[in-house]
RNA sequence: GGGAGCAUAGCUCAGUUGGUUUAGAGCAUCUGCCUUACAAGCAGAGGGUCGGGGGUUCGAUUCCCUCUGCUCCCACCA
């Protein structure tokens, strides 16, 4: 059958994915084998595949496929995250487009819309992962809002509440006026934002009437002056001695507020006088507590001014700012404004400017939980790769603050707290239990009177249970309960592959939950990928439009090509600057593999042919070289150096197997290949496809199936990964000398314009093993290799040295003596410089005294080699110039 | 403002406890080839005073200090 000269991934990829899927190769059940487990970082249920997912999931797939082929019971658990705020925002937007306001429908109605949306869009990203070749155990697909997963979340909440670690309190939280919810500190992104510093004049009050004296304060938020409850100076600031104990009037509303003293104020910033707005600034809030100041909250949920502002009621905060500035100017209270850059917090999800706001929220105490979680990493029980993240991790864990776990949303697990009519509350995992608890407080309360807290839990409060709850949803919340069979088999998982951005959001919290409920780490290694950027180093984003569509890329270059292209240039923790030329390189490699297959399959076997000497040598070399390479690859994998392992395989296949091995054993045109060589070649090819399979699963399956006759239901993905055998480094270096000689001869041909088709002879003096002669003859088109002594006096030719072995290629009438001399002189100069530096070391007494023996030996060898080479070159030079 | 990291060939990166022939790879570049597996290819070649300066050492790309330039994280001095 004719095989196409170009590999066409579209002919193979979906076929083999279906083959694997149909035979249940991705599925894992606990058995006697050693488990190898990865849980996927669950992507947002409504998300679509982006380049970051491609990188992240390719890495996971490589690890899982390799583990599976190494005899482990590999299990990769997929799933999605309900992503409360992101999904809710999308559903709200979708309803709005249909003319439905969230405020006009009930919670139940909203949730049914949300589930509908989830059913429609929820599977997309997982389907896209299949195109990439992800060998997830799809039968285990989980969703963080599956009923049993939600139950685990509720039990967890009840557990921590009973333990006294969950509390409810009024705190300054990050309010997202667009998302209409509180968000955690980690979900706030501070960006340097140009704004203005306004200097405003507050007149001193004399019995409520403005005097002619005043004080200036500086603020970036003039719209909040109506919420001021004091003006503050530093107690040591003598400039304001006259002011202390006085009262001032808030401009525009003429409200009298006291002047207080607090060391928080910096004397050298602004005017040294600070307005205190406890409701709208975290520091002011704390000062307010110290000085017993009232809190005046002038903003509503939408960050519009409310009636407490007295003026501009109903205006948005930013419009109010402009208007207040104008009004202050008119009233003569505005002294000046200067440009000022400040760090403004933005919501990660909605990009709205975060409003610090006092509200009643649920919190989880973190100080105790963080300690063991920190210890696991510091004691290397959990390895972070690369380990530079240990510092970052420690810093965060040592400064962790209580976790605000309530969100004012509907999409998520509703907080299991029920309020009694008098405002007291009970926490229980369901209404019945809550009622029992409530009866203890009020024996007359009915079930119907209980009202559940309307907030839901932060999404991370469910995903931090992920490595536990995907196996045993009954376990979270019950540290003492025996783990089920699945959990005790698969947990702790092996590797977690994720982005450094969520090291704290997610990774650290999984460690805490793992410790709390299982008394053990959730995973052994955390591989942190870099961020995928464009080639200018910019983050990929929708607004820049610099993100390629992964699906289109896979259609154009093949999933294998994309996987390879991404992985070639991505070491752990390093950002990858993505360029389409990389996937092109990936595709080219697929094509190379394809064509090697075409060549080998095109050969006919000649049963009568003897194995030529060069083929026997090539087989022996490749056997040795392959074992050595496998050893290095294993080492790379042990250290999570995936791109190094891949690069080595890339060269092993392209250069060593194709350019050297196959070229050596290639039979003459029209001739068949002997059966011994053919047999060995198929074995090598088979081993190479297995080694390559974790990286490029589709094409390796396609070729592996065709290499030999396979049993029904056989697959390269369930075949054994080749292991290293004993090998001889001496033999490998002896072969390498032949390779160097060949390259030198080809180089001479190129320099002299001699066609590869024109045969040459070669003279050798030194240690080229005679077994290698046949290799040199075939690869450099040499008719015979002779001892230098047979050369005679002729100097018409070109010489070169490999290590200390001399080679000479006679080139009658083609040699320019001057050119040869120049070449030799250049090499002599280099060698003499080298020798000089070596001699300098060896004649240095301190070096001889303190350098290790080995190092001295190496230097001595360097000296003797260089000396021999110089002697030989000088002799050659003499002969030539005669 | 505090902390961490990075700086090696045109580009992307290796360089494993300081010594392995006076720095390696892939891509890109240049030269010659349509050689009957592959032009998405073959063969060959060029290219770096390891960011600047100082120090420790017999010896520094590797360790220390400093400067410069980037990156990231944490931090709400209005």
PDB file of N, CA and C in Angstrom, chain A residues 517-604:
ATOM      1  N   UNK A 517      -8.216  16.341  57.198  1.00  0.00           N
ATOM      2  CA  UNK A 517      -9.156  15.210  57.090  1.00  0.00           C
ATOM      3  C   UNK A 517      -8.484  13.867  56.873  1.00  0.00           C
ATOM      4  N   UNK A 518      -7.271  13.881  56.277  1.00  0.00           N
ATOM      5  CA  UNK A 518      -6.608  12.605  56.025  1.00  0.00           C
ATOM      6  C   UNK A 518      -5.333  12.466  56.839  1.00  0.00           C
ATOM      7  N   UNK A 519      -4.943  13.536  57.501  1.00  0.00           N
ATOM      8  CA  UNK A 519      -3.714  13.485  58.272  1.00  0.00           C
ATOM      9  C   UNK A 519      -2.497  13.258  57.404  1.00  0.00           C
ATOM     10  N   UNK A 520      -2.607  13.610  56.147  1.00  0.00           N
ATOM     11  CA  UNK A 520      -1.508  13.325  55.219  1.00  0.00           C
ATOM     12  C   UNK A 520      -1.526  14.352  54.088  1.00  0.00           C
ATOM     13  N   UNK A 521      -0.395  14.417  53.390  1.00  0.00           N
ATOM     14  CA  UNK A 521      -0.291  15.323  52.255  1.00  0.00           C
ATOM     15  C   UNK A 521      -1.224  14.889  51.127  1.00  0.00           C
ATOM     16  N   UNK A 522      -1.714  15.836  50.331  1.00  0.00           N
ATOM     17  CA  UNK A 522      -2.596  15.467  49.209  1.00  0.00           C
ATOM     18  C   UNK A 522      -1.823  15.046  47.960  1.00  0.00           C
ATOM     19  N   UNK A 523      -0.546  15.431  47.868  1.00  0.00           N
ATOM     20  CA  UNK A 523       0.265  15.088  46.687  1.00  0.00           C
ATOM     21  C   UNK A 523       1.722  15.209  47.087  1.00  0.00           C
ATOM     22  N   UNK A 524       2.593  14.558  46.316  1.00  0.00           N
ATOM     23  CA  UNK A 524       4.009  14.545  46.681  1.00  0.00           C
ATOM     24  C   UNK A 524       4.789  15.635  45.954  1.00  0.00           C
ATOM     25  N   UNK A 525       4.407  15.885  44.721  1.00  0.00           N
ATOM     26  CA  UNK A 525       5.130  16.885  43.933  1.00  0.00           C
ATOM     27  C   UNK A 525       4.155  17.870  43.327  1.00  0.00           C
ATOM     28  N   UNK A 526       4.529  19.122  43.366  1.00  0.00           N
ATOM     29  CA  UNK A 526       3.719  20.142  42.709  1.00  0.00           C
ATOM     30  C   UNK A 526       4.566  20.753  41.595  1.00  0.00           C
ATOM     31  N   UNK A 527       4.175  20.455  40.373  1.00  0.00           N
ATOM     32  CA  UNK A 527       4.900  20.984  39.225  1.00  0.00           C
ATOM     33  C   UNK A 527       4.205  22.282  38.818  1.00  0.00           C
ATOM     34  N   UNK A 528       4.931  23.375  38.925  1.00  0.00           N
ATOM     35  CA  UNK A 528       4.324  24.670  38.611  1.00  0.00           C
ATOM     36  C   UNK A 528       4.738  25.097  37.213  1.00  0.00           C
ATOM     37  N   UNK A 529       3.758  25.220  36.359  1.00  0.00           N
ATOM     38  CA  UNK A 529       4.038  25.591  34.968  1.00  0.00           C
ATOM     39  C   UNK A 529       4.247  27.100  34.892  1.00  0.00           C
ATOM     40  N   UNK A 530       4.834  27.532  33.807  1.00  0.00           N
ATOM     41  CA  UNK A 530       4.926  28.963  33.590  1.00  0.00           C
ATOM     42  C   UNK A 530       3.658  29.471  32.931  1.00  0.00           C
ATOM     43  N   UNK A 531       3.638  30.766  32.691  1.00  0.00           N
ATOM     44  CA  UNK A 531       2.519  31.370  31.993  1.00  0.00           C
ATOM     45  C   UNK A 531       2.823  31.335  30.505  1.00  0.00           C
ATOM     46  N   UNK A 532       1.827  31.017  29.711  1.00  0.00           N
ATOM     47  CA  UNK A 532       2.021  31.055  28.266  1.00  0.00           C
ATOM     48  C   UNK A 532       1.832  32.499  27.796  1.00  0.00           C
ATOM     49  N   UNK A 533       2.857  33.027  27.175  1.00  0.00           N
ATOM     50  CA  UNK A 533       2.798  34.399  26.685  1.00  0.00           C
ATOM     51  C   UNK A 533       3.000  34.422  25.182  1.00  0.00           C
ATOM     52  N   UNK A 534       2.766  35.574  24.579  1.00  0.00           N
ATOM     53  CA  UNK A 534       3.057  35.661  23.151  1.00  0.00           C
ATOM     54  C   UNK A 534       4.555  35.927  22.993  1.00  0.00           C
ATOM     55  N   UNK A 535       5.021  36.010  21.763  1.00  0.00           N
ATOM     56  CA  UNK A 535       6.476  36.065  21.618  1.00  0.00           C
ATOM     57  C   UNK A 535       7.051  37.413  22.046  1.00  0.00           C
ATOM     58  N   UNK A 536       6.174  38.383  22.305  1.00  0.00           N
ATOM     59  CA  UNK A 536       6.654  39.652  22.846  1.00  0.00           C
ATOM     60  C   UNK A 536       6.642  39.633  24.375  1.00  0.00           C
ATOM     61  N   UNK A 537       6.259  38.491  24.926  1.00  0.00           N
ATOM     62  CA  UNK A 537       6.274  38.351  26.369  1.00  0.00           C
ATOM     63  C   UNK A 537       5.011  38.849  27.043  1.00  0.00           C
ATOM     64  N   UNK A 538       3.992  39.147  26.249  1.00  0.00           N
ATOM     65  CA  UNK A 538       2.749  39.638  26.855  1.00  0.00           C
ATOM     66  C   UNK A 538       1.849  38.458  27.204  1.00  0.00           C
ATOM     67  N   UNK A 539       1.108  38.623  28.292  1.00  0.00           N
ATOM     68  CA  UNK A 539       0.148  37.589  28.654  1.00  0.00           C
ATOM     69  C   UNK A 539      -0.862  37.438  27.538  1.00  0.00           C
ATOM     70  N   UNK A 540      -1.320  36.197  27.356  1.00  0.00           N
ATOM     71  CA  UNK A 540      -2.347  35.994  26.342  1.00  0.00           C
ATOM     72  C   UNK A 540      -3.668  36.501  26.911  1.00  0.00           C
ATOM     73  N   UNK A 541      -4.353  37.318  26.155  1.00  0.00           N
ATOM     74  CA  UNK A 541      -5.618  37.821  26.661  1.00  0.00           C
ATOM     75  C   UNK A 541      -6.577  38.059  25.520  1.00  0.00           C
ATOM     76  N   UNK A 542      -7.845  38.020  25.895  1.00  0.00           N
ATOM     77  CA  UNK A 542      -8.882  38.226  24.881  1.00  0.00           C
ATOM     78  C   UNK A 542      -8.783  39.622  24.294  1.00  0.00           C
ATOM     79  N   UNK A 543      -8.519  40.610  25.181  1.00  0.00           N
ATOM     80  CA  UNK A 543      -8.547  41.984  24.701  1.00  0.00           C
ATOM     81  C   UNK A 543      -7.390  42.263  23.737  1.00  0.00           C
ATOM     82  N   UNK A 544      -6.241  41.616  23.965  1.00  0.00           N
ATOM     83  CA  UNK A 544      -5.128  41.827  23.042  1.00  0.00           C
ATOM     84  C   UNK A 544      -5.307  41.008  21.761  1.00  0.00           C
ATOM     85  N   UNK A 545      -6.112  39.963  21.873  1.00  0.00           N
ATOM     86  CA  UNK A 545      -6.319  39.109  20.707  1.00  0.00           C
ATOM     87  C   UNK A 545      -5.060  38.365  20.296  1.00  0.00           C
ATOM     88  N   UNK A 546      -4.168  38.143  21.262  1.00  0.00           N
ATOM     89  CA  UNK A 546      -2.901  37.496  20.909  1.00  0.00           C
ATOM     90  C   UNK A 546      -2.880  36.009  21.246  1.00  0.00           C
ATOM     91  N   UNK A 547      -4.045  35.478  21.573  1.00  0.00           N
ATOM     92  CA  UNK A 547      -4.095  34.073  21.930  1.00  0.00           C
ATOM     93  C   UNK A 547      -4.581  33.242  20.754  1.00  0.00           C
ATOM     94  N   UNK A 548      -3.758  32.288  20.293  1.00  0.00           N
ATOM     95  CA  UNK A 548      -4.230  31.461  19.197  1.00  0.00           C
ATOM     96  C   UNK A 548      -5.323  30.516  19.685  1.00  0.00           C
ATOM     97  N   UNK A 549      -6.166  30.088  18.792  1.00  0.00           N
ATOM     98  CA  UNK A 549      -7.213  29.139  19.140  1.00  0.00           C
ATOM     99  C   UNK A 549      -6.610  27.730  19.148  1.00  0.00           C
ATOM    100  N   UNK A 550      -6.557  27.110  20.324  1.00  0.00           N
ATOM    101  CA  UNK A 550      -5.902  25.798  20.422  1.00  0.00           C
ATOM    102  C   UNK A 550      -6.501  24.764  19.465  1.00  0.00           C
ATOM    103  N   UNK A 551      -7.809  24.832  19.292  1.00  0.00           N
ATOM    104  CA  UNK A 551      -8.449  23.830  18.439  1.00  0.00           C
ATOM    105  C   UNK A 551      -7.985  24.000  16.988  1.00  0.00           C
ATOM    106  N   UNK A 552      -7.919  25.253  16.558  1.00  0.00           N
ATOM    107  CA  UNK A 552      -7.436  25.501  15.189  1.00  0.00           C
ATOM    108  C   UNK A 552      -5.996  25.047  15.030  1.00  0.00           C
ATOM    109  N   UNK A 553      -5.206  25.322  16.061  1.00  0.00           N
ATOM    110  CA  UNK A 553      -3.797  24.895  16.009  1.00  0.00           C
ATOM    111  C   UNK A 553      -3.704  23.380  15.840  1.00  0.00           C
ATOM    112  N   UNK A 554      -4.520  22.673  16.602  1.00  0.00           N
ATOM    113  CA  UNK A 554      -4.470  21.212  16.522  1.00  0.00           C
ATOM    114  C   UNK A 554      -4.948  20.727  15.165  1.00  0.00           C
ATOM    115  N   UNK A 555      -5.924  21.437  14.611  1.00  0.00           N
ATOM    116  CA  UNK A 555      -6.390  21.043  13.282  1.00  0.00           C
ATOM    117  C   UNK A 555      -5.298  21.258  12.239  1.00  0.00           C
ATOM    118  N   UNK A 556      -4.542  22.332  12.406  1.00  0.00           N
ATOM    119  CA  UNK A 556      -3.542  22.639  11.399  1.00  0.00           C
ATOM    120  C   UNK A 556      -2.256  21.821  11.557  1.00  0.00           C
ATOM    121  N   UNK A 557      -1.825  21.650  12.807  1.00  0.00           N
ATOM    122  CA  UNK A 557      -0.513  21.013  13.026  1.00  0.00           C
ATOM    123  C   UNK A 557      -0.616  19.624  13.647  1.00  0.00           C
ATOM    124  N   UNK A 558      -1.812  19.232  14.029  1.00  0.00           N
ATOM    125  CA  UNK A 558      -1.974  17.958  14.712  1.00  0.00           C
ATOM    126  C   UNK A 558      -1.752  18.139  16.210  1.00  0.00           C
ATOM    127  N   UNK A 559      -2.491  17.367  16.995  1.00  0.00           N
ATOM    128  CA  UNK A 559      -2.338  17.466  18.447  1.00  0.00           C
ATOM    129  C   UNK A 559      -0.913  17.122  18.853  1.00  0.00           C
ATOM    130  N   UNK A 560      -0.340  16.110  18.199  1.00  0.00           N
ATOM    131  CA  UNK A 560       1.045  15.739  18.505  1.00  0.00           C
ATOM    132  C   UNK A 560       1.982  16.919  18.269  1.00  0.00           C
ATOM    133  N   UNK A 561       1.801  17.578  17.146  1.00  0.00           N
ATOM    134  CA  UNK A 561       2.664  18.708  16.812  1.00  0.00           C
ATOM    135  C   UNK A 561       2.546  19.822  17.831  1.00  0.00           C
ATOM    136  N   UNK A 562       1.320  20.101  18.264  1.00  0.00           N
ATOM    137  CA  UNK A 562       1.111  21.167  19.233  1.00  0.00           C
ATOM    138  C   UNK A 562       1.715  20.784  20.582  1.00  0.00           C
ATOM    139  N   UNK A 563       1.480  19.546  20.986  1.00  0.00           N
ATOM    140  CA  UNK A 563       2.045  19.080  22.267  1.00  0.00           C
ATOM    141  C   UNK A 563       3.555  19.218  22.258  1.00  0.00           C
ATOM    142  N   UNK A 564       4.166  18.739  21.190  1.00  0.00           N
ATOM    143  CA  UNK A 564       5.612  18.776  21.108  1.00  0.00           C
ATOM    144  C   UNK A 564       6.124  20.209  21.060  1.00  0.00           C
ATOM    145  N   UNK A 565       5.453  21.037  20.289  1.00  0.00           N
ATOM    146  CA  UNK A 565       5.865  22.424  20.160  1.00  0.00           C
ATOM    147  C   UNK A 565       5.817  23.163  21.488  1.00  0.00           C
ATOM    148  N   UNK A 566       4.778  22.861  22.282  1.00  0.00           N
ATOM    149  CA  UNK A 566       4.650  23.538  23.571  1.00  0.00           C
ATOM    150  C   UNK A 566       5.713  23.059  24.551  1.00  0.00           C
ATOM    151  N   UNK A 567       5.960  21.757  24.505  1.00  0.00           N
ATOM    152  CA  UNK A 567       6.819  21.155  25.519  1.00  0.00           C
ATOM    153  C   UNK A 567       8.307  21.385  25.267  1.00  0.00           C
ATOM    154  N   UNK A 568       8.675  21.573  24.004  1.00  0.00           N
ATOM    155  CA  UNK A 568      10.090  21.712  23.674  1.00  0.00           C
ATOM    156  C   UNK A 568      10.733  22.885  24.403  1.00  0.00           C
ATOM    157  N   UNK A 569       9.922  23.917  24.646  1.00  0.00           N
ATOM    158  CA  UNK A 569      10.555  25.123  25.186  1.00  0.00           C
ATOM    159  C   UNK A 569       9.976  25.494  26.537  1.00  0.00           C
ATOM    160  N   UNK A 570       9.558  24.505  27.332  1.00  0.00           N
ATOM    161  CA  UNK A 570       8.948  24.881  28.602  1.00  0.00           C
ATOM    162  C   UNK A 570       9.519  24.075  29.745  1.00  0.00           C
ATOM    163  N   UNK A 571      10.406  24.682  30.491  1.00  0.00           N
ATOM    164  CA  UNK A 571      10.868  24.020  31.701  1.00  0.00           C
ATOM    165  C   UNK A 571       9.992  24.512  32.848  1.00  0.00           C
ATOM    166  N   UNK A 572       9.983  23.758  33.931  1.00  0.00           N
ATOM    167  CA  UNK A 572       9.085  24.072  35.047  1.00  0.00           C
ATOM    168  C   UNK A 572       9.307  25.492  35.543  1.00  0.00           C
ATOM    169  N   UNK A 573       8.207  26.205  35.735  1.00  0.00           N
ATOM    170  CA  UNK A 573       8.291  27.534  36.324  1.00  0.00           C
ATOM    171  C   UNK A 573       8.687  28.626  35.357  1.00  0.00           C
ATOM    172  N   UNK A 574       9.161  28.238  34.187  1.00  0.00           N
ATOM    173  CA  UNK A 574       9.531  29.266  33.215  1.00  0.00           C
ATOM    174  C   UNK A 574       8.346  29.608  32.326  1.00  0.00           C
ATOM    175  N   UNK A 575       8.152  30.872  32.107  1.00  0.00           N
ATOM    176  CA  UNK A 575       7.104  31.277  31.180  1.00  0.00           C
ATOM    177  C   UNK A 575       7.459  30.765  29.806  1.00  0.00           C
ATOM    178  N   UNK A 576       6.468  30.446  29.008  1.00  0.00           N
ATOM    179  CA  UNK A 576       6.812  30.080  27.652  1.00  0.00           C
ATOM    180  C   UNK A 576       6.328  31.165  26.695  1.00  0.00           C
ATOM    181  N   UNK A 577       7.243  31.596  25.858  1.00  0.00           N
ATOM    182  CA  UNK A 577       6.908  32.609  24.876  1.00  0.00           C
ATOM    183  C   UNK A 577       6.473  31.857  23.628  1.00  0.00           C
ATOM    184  N   UNK A 578       5.182  31.831  23.435  1.00  0.00           N
ATOM    185  CA  UNK A 578       4.639  30.972  22.389  1.00  0.00           C
ATOM    186  C   UNK A 578       4.739  31.620  21.015  1.00  0.00           C
ATOM    187  N   UNK A 579       5.198  30.807  20.082  1.00  0.00           N
ATOM    188  CA  UNK A 579       5.258  31.267  18.710  1.00  0.00           C
ATOM    189  C   UNK A 579       4.840  30.099  17.826  1.00  0.00           C
ATOM    190  N   UNK A 580       4.125  30.409  16.784  1.00  0.00           N
ATOM    191  CA  UNK A 580       3.601  29.332  15.952  1.00  0.00           C
ATOM    192  C   UNK A 580       4.722  28.497  15.342  1.00  0.00           C
ATOM    193  N   UNK A 581       5.916  29.087  15.207  1.00  0.00           N
ATOM    194  CA  UNK A 581       7.010  28.315  14.621  1.00  0.00           C
ATOM    195  C   UNK A 581       7.345  27.092  15.478  1.00  0.00           C
ATOM    196  N   UNK A 582       6.992  27.152  16.768  1.00  0.00           N
ATOM    197  CA  UNK A 582       7.273  26.013  17.636  1.00  0.00           C
ATOM    198  C   UNK A 582       6.393  24.816  17.302  1.00  0.00           C
ATOM    199  N   UNK A 583       5.114  25.080  17.057  1.00  0.00           N
ATOM    200  CA  UNK A 583       4.255  23.950  16.692  1.00  0.00           C
ATOM    201  C   UNK A 583       4.591  23.469  15.284  1.00  0.00           C
ATOM    202  N   UNK A 584       5.133  24.378  14.491  1.00  0.00           N
ATOM    203  CA  UNK A 584       5.581  23.974  13.159  1.00  0.00           C
ATOM    204  C   UNK A 584       6.713  22.957  13.316  1.00  0.00           C
ATOM    205  N   UNK A 585       7.615  23.257  14.232  1.00  0.00           N
ATOM    206  CA  UNK A 585       8.706  22.329  14.515  1.00  0.00           C
ATOM    207  C   UNK A 585       8.144  20.984  14.995  1.00  0.00           C
ATOM    208  N   UNK A 586       7.113  21.060  15.803  1.00  0.00           N
ATOM    209  CA  UNK A 586       6.466  19.850  16.293  1.00  0.00           C
ATOM    210  C   UNK A 586       5.884  19.038  15.147  1.00  0.00           C
ATOM    211  N   UNK A 587       5.211  19.738  14.252  1.00  0.00           N
ATOM    212  CA  UNK A 587       4.624  19.050  13.102  1.00  0.00           C
ATOM    213  C   UNK A 587       5.727  18.431  12.233  1.00  0.00           C
ATOM    214  N   UNK A 588       6.811  19.180  12.031  1.00  0.00           N
ATOM    215  CA  UNK A 588       7.911  18.665  11.217  1.00  0.00           C
ATOM    216  C   UNK A 588       8.486  17.382  11.809  1.00  0.00           C
ATOM    217  N   UNK A 589       8.525  17.345  13.121  1.00  0.00           N
ATOM    218  CA  UNK A 589       9.056  16.135  13.751  1.00  0.00           C
ATOM    219  C   UNK A 589       8.129  14.951  13.493  1.00  0.00           C
ATOM    220  N   UNK A 590       6.826  15.200  13.639  1.00  0.00           N
ATOM    221  CA  UNK A 590       5.869  14.126  13.343  1.00  0.00           C
ATOM    222  C   UNK A 590       6.118  13.600  11.937  1.00  0.00           C
ATOM    223  N   UNK A 591       6.335  14.529  11.036  1.00  0.00           N
ATOM    224  CA  UNK A 591       6.536  14.149   9.642  1.00  0.00           C
ATOM    225  C   UNK A 591       7.809  13.336   9.470  1.00  0.00           C
ATOM    226  N   UNK A 592       8.810  13.696  10.251  1.00  0.00           N
ATOM    227  CA  UNK A 592      10.076  12.966  10.184  1.00  0.00           C
ATOM    228  C   UNK A 592       9.873  11.523  10.637  1.00  0.00           C
ATOM    229  N   UNK A 593       9.175  11.385  11.737  1.00  0.00           N
ATOM    230  CA  UNK A 593       8.908  10.047  12.271  1.00  0.00           C
ATOM    231  C   UNK A 593       8.129   9.232  11.238  1.00  0.00           C
ATOM    232  N   UNK A 594       7.167   9.901  10.653  1.00  0.00           N
ATOM    233  CA  UNK A 594       6.334   9.280   9.620  1.00  0.00           C
ATOM    234  C   UNK A 594       7.182   8.776   8.448  1.00  0.00           C
ATOM    235  N   UNK A 595       8.098   9.590   8.023  1.00  0.00           N
ATOM    236  CA  UNK A 595       8.893   9.218   6.864  1.00  0.00           C
ATOM    237  C   UNK A 595       9.923   8.138   7.160  1.00  0.00           C
ATOM    238  N   UNK A 596      10.402   8.116   8.396  1.00  0.00           N
ATOM    239  CA  UNK A 596      11.300   7.027   8.780  1.00  0.00           C
ATOM    240  C   UNK A 596      10.537   5.710   8.663  1.00  0.00           C
ATOM    241  N   UNK A 597       9.286   5.780   9.068  1.00  0.00           N
ATOM    242  CA  UNK A 597       8.429   4.596   8.978  1.00  0.00           C
ATOM    243  C   UNK A 597       8.232   4.179   7.521  1.00  0.00           C
ATOM    244  N   UNK A 598       7.990   5.187   6.694  1.00  0.00           N
ATOM    245  CA  UNK A 598       7.831   4.900   5.256  1.00  0.00           C
ATOM    246  C   UNK A 598       9.054   4.172   4.717  1.00  0.00           C
ATOM    247  N   UNK A 599      10.213   4.645   5.100  1.00  0.00           N
ATOM    248  CA  UNK A 599      11.452   4.050   4.600  1.00  0.00           C
ATOM    249  C   UNK A 599      11.564   2.585   5.031  1.00  0.00           C
ATOM    250  N   UNK A 600      11.412   2.386   6.328  1.00  0.00           N
ATOM    251  CA  UNK A 600      11.609   1.037   6.862  1.00  0.00           C
ATOM    252  C   UNK A 600      10.562   0.078   6.301  1.00  0.00           C
ATOM    253  N   UNK A 601       9.316   0.556   6.223  1.00  0.00           N
ATOM    254  CA  UNK A 601       8.269  -0.314   5.707  1.00  0.00           C
ATOM    255  C   UNK A 601       8.449  -0.593   4.214  1.00  0.00           C
ATOM    256  N   UNK A 602       9.189   0.292   3.557  1.00  0.00           N
ATOM    257  CA  UNK A 602       9.369   0.114   2.115  1.00  0.00           C
ATOM    258  C   UNK A 602      10.438  -0.918   1.768  1.00  0.00           C
ATOM    259  N   UNK A 603      11.210  -1.310   2.756  1.00  0.00           N
ATOM    260  CA  UNK A 603      12.285  -2.260   2.465  1.00  0.00           C
ATOM    261  C   UNK A 603      11.750  -3.678   2.274  1.00  0.00           C
ATOM    262  N   UNK A 604      12.398  -4.368   1.346  1.00  0.00           N
ATOM    263  CA  UNK A 604      12.075  -5.786   1.233  1.00  0.00           C
ATOM    264  C   UNK A 604      13.170  -6.558   1.959  1.00  0.00           C
TER     265      UNK A 604
END
